[in-house]
mmCIF file with all atom_site columns, C-alpha atoms in Angstrom:
data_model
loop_
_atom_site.group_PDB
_atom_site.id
_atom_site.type_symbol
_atom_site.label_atom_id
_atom_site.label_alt_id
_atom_site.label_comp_id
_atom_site.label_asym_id
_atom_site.label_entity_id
_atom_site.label_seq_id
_atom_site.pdbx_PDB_ins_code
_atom_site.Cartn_x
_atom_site.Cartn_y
_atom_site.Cartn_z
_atom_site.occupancy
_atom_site.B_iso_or_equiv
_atom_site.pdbx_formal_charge
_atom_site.auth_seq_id
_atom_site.auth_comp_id
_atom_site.auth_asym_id
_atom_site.auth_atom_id
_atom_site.pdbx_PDB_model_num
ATOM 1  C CA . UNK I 1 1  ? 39.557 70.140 -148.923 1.00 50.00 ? 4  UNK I CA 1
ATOM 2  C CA . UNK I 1 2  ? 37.502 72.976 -147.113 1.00 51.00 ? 5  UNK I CA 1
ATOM 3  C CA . UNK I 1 3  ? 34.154 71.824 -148.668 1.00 52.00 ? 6  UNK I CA 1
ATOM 4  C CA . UNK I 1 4  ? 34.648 67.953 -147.629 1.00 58.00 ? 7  UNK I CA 1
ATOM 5  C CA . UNK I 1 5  ? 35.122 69.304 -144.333 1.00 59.00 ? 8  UNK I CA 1
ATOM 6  C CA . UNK I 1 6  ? 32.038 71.338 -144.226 1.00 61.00 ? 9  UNK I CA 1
ATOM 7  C CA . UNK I 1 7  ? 29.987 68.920 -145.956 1.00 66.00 ? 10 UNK I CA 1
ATOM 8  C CA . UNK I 1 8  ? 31.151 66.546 -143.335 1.00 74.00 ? 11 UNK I CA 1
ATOM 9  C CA . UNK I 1 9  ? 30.215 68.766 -140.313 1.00 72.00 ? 12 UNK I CA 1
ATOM 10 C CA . UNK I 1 10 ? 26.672 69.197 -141.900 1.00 71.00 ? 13 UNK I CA 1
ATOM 11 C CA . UNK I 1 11 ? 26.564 65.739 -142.540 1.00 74.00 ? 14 UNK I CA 1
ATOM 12 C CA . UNK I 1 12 ? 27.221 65.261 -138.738 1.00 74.00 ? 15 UNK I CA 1
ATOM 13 C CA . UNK I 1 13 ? 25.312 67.451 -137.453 1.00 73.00 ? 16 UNK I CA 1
ATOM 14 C CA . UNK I 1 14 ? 22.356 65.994 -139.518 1.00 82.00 ? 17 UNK I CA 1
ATOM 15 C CA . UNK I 1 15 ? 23.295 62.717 -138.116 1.00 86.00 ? 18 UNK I CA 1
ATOM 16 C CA . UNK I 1 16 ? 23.105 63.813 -134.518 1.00 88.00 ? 19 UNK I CA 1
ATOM 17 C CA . UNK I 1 17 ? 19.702 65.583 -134.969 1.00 89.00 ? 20 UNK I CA 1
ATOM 18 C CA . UNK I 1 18 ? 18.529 61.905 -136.395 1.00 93.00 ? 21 UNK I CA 1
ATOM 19 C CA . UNK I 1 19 ? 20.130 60.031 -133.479 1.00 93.00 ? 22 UNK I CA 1
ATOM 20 C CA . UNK I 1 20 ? 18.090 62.050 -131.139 1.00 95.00 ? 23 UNK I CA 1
ATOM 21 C CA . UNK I 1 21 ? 14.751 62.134 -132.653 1.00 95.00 ? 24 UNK I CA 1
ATOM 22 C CA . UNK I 1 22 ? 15.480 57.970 -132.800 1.00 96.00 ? 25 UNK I CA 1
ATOM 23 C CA . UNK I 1 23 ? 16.046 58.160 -129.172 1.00 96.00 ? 26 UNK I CA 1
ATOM 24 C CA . UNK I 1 24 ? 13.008 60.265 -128.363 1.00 96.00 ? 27 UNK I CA 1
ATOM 25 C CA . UNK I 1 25 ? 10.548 57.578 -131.280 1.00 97.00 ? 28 UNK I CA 1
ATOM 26 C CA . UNK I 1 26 ? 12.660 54.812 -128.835 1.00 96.00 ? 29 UNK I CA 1
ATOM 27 C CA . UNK I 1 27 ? 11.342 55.953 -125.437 1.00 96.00 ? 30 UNK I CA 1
ATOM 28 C CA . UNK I 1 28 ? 7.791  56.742 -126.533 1.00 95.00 ? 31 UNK I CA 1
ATOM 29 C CA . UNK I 1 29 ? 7.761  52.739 -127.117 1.00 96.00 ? 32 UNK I CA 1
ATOM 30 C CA . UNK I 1 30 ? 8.995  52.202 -123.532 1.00 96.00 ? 33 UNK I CA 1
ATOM 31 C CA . UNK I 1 31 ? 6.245  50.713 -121.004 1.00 95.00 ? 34 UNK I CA 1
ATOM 32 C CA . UNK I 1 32 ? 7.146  52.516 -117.766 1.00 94.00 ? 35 UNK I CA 1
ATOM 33 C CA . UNK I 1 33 ? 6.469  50.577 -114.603 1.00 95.00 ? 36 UNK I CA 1
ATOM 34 C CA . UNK I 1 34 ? 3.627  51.969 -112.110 1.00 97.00 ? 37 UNK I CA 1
ATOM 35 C CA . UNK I 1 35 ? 4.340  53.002 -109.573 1.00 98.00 ? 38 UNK I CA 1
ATOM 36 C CA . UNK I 1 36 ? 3.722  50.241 -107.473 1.00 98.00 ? 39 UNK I CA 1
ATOM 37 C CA . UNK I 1 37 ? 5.256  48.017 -109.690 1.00 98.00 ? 40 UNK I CA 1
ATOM 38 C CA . UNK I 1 38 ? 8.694  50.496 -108.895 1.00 98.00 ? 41 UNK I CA 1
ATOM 39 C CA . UNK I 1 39 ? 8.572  50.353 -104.926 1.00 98.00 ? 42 UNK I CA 1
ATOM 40 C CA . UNK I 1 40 ? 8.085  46.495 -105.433 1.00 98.00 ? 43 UNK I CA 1
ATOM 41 C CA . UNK I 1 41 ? 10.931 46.005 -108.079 1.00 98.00 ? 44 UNK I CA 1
ATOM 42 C CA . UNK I 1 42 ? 13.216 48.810 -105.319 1.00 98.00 ? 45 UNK I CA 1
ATOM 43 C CA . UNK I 1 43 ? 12.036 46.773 -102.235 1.00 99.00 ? 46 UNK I CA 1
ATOM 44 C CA . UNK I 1 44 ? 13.504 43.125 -103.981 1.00 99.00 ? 47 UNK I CA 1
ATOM 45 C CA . UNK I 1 45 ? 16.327 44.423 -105.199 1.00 99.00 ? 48 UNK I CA 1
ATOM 46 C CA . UNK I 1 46 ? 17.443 46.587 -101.590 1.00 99.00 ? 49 UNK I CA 1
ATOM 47 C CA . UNK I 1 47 ? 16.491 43.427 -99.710  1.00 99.00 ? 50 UNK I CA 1
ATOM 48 C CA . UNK I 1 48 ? 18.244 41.261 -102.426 1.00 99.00 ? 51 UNK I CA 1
ATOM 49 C CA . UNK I 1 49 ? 21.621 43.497 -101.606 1.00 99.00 ? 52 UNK I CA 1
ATOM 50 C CA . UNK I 1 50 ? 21.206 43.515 -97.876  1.00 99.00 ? 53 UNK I CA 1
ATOM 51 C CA . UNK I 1 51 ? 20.822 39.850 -97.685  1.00 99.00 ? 54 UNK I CA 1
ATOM 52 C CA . UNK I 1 52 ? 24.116 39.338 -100.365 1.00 99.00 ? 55 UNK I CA 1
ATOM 53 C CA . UNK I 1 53 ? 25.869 42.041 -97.846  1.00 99.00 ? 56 UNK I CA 1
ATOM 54 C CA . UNK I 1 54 ? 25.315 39.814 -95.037  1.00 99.00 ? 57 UNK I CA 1
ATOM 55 C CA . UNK I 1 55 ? 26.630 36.291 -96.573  1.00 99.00 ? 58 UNK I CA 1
ATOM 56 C CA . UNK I 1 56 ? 29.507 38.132 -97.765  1.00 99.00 ? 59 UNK I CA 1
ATOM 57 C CA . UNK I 1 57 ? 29.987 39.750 -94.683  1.00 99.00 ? 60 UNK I CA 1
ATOM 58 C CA . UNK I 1 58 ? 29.517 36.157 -92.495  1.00 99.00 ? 61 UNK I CA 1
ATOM 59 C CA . UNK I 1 59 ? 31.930 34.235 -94.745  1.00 99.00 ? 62 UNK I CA 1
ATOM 60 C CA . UNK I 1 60 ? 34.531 36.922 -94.566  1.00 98.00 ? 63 UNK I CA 1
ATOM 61 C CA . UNK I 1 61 ? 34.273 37.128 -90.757  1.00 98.00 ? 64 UNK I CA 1
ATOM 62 C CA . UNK I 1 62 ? 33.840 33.311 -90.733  1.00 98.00 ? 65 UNK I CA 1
ATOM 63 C CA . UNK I 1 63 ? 37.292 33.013 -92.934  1.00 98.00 ? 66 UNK I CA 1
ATOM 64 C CA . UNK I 1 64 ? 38.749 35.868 -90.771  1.00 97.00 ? 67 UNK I CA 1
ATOM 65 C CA . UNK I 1 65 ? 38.648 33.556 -87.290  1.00 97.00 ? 68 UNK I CA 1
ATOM 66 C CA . UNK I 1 66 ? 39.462 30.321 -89.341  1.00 97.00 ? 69 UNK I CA 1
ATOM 67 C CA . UNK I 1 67 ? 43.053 31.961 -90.591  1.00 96.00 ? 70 UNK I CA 1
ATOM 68 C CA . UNK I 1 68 ? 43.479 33.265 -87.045  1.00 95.00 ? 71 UNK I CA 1
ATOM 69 C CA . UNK I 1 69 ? 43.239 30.387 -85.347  1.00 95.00 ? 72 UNK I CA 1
ATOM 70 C CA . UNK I 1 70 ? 45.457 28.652 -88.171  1.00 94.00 ? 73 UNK I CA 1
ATOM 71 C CA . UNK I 1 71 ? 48.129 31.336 -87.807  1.00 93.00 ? 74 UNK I CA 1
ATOM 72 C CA . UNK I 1 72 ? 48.133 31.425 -83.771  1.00 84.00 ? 75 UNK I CA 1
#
């Protein structure tokens, strides 16, 4: 029972050593974006979520007055 466990944790170990050197094969494949290609992609998607703030903020405050009028 002792040597399945050991073989096991060698066995794991061996695995985790190949998971990493996968990982590190993986992201040498990766095209990274310039980095003016970044501040564009950053500059959609901040104005993207400031503009989706605002609706949600306008139809909450829109729906806010609506049910206070209906309740007064």
């Amino acid at each position: 029972m002792a040597v399945q466990t050991n073989t096991n944790k060698a066995a794991k170990s061996r695995d985790v050593g190949k998971f990493f050197r996968h990982v590190k094969a993986e992201l040498k494949k990766v095209i990274w974006p310039s980095k003016k290609e970044l501040t564009s992609y950053t500059t959609v998607v901040l104005t993207t979520c400031a503009v989706v703030a605002i609706g949600i903020w306008l139809v909450d405050t829109i729906f806010g007055k609506a049910l206070q009028l209906i309740i007064k």
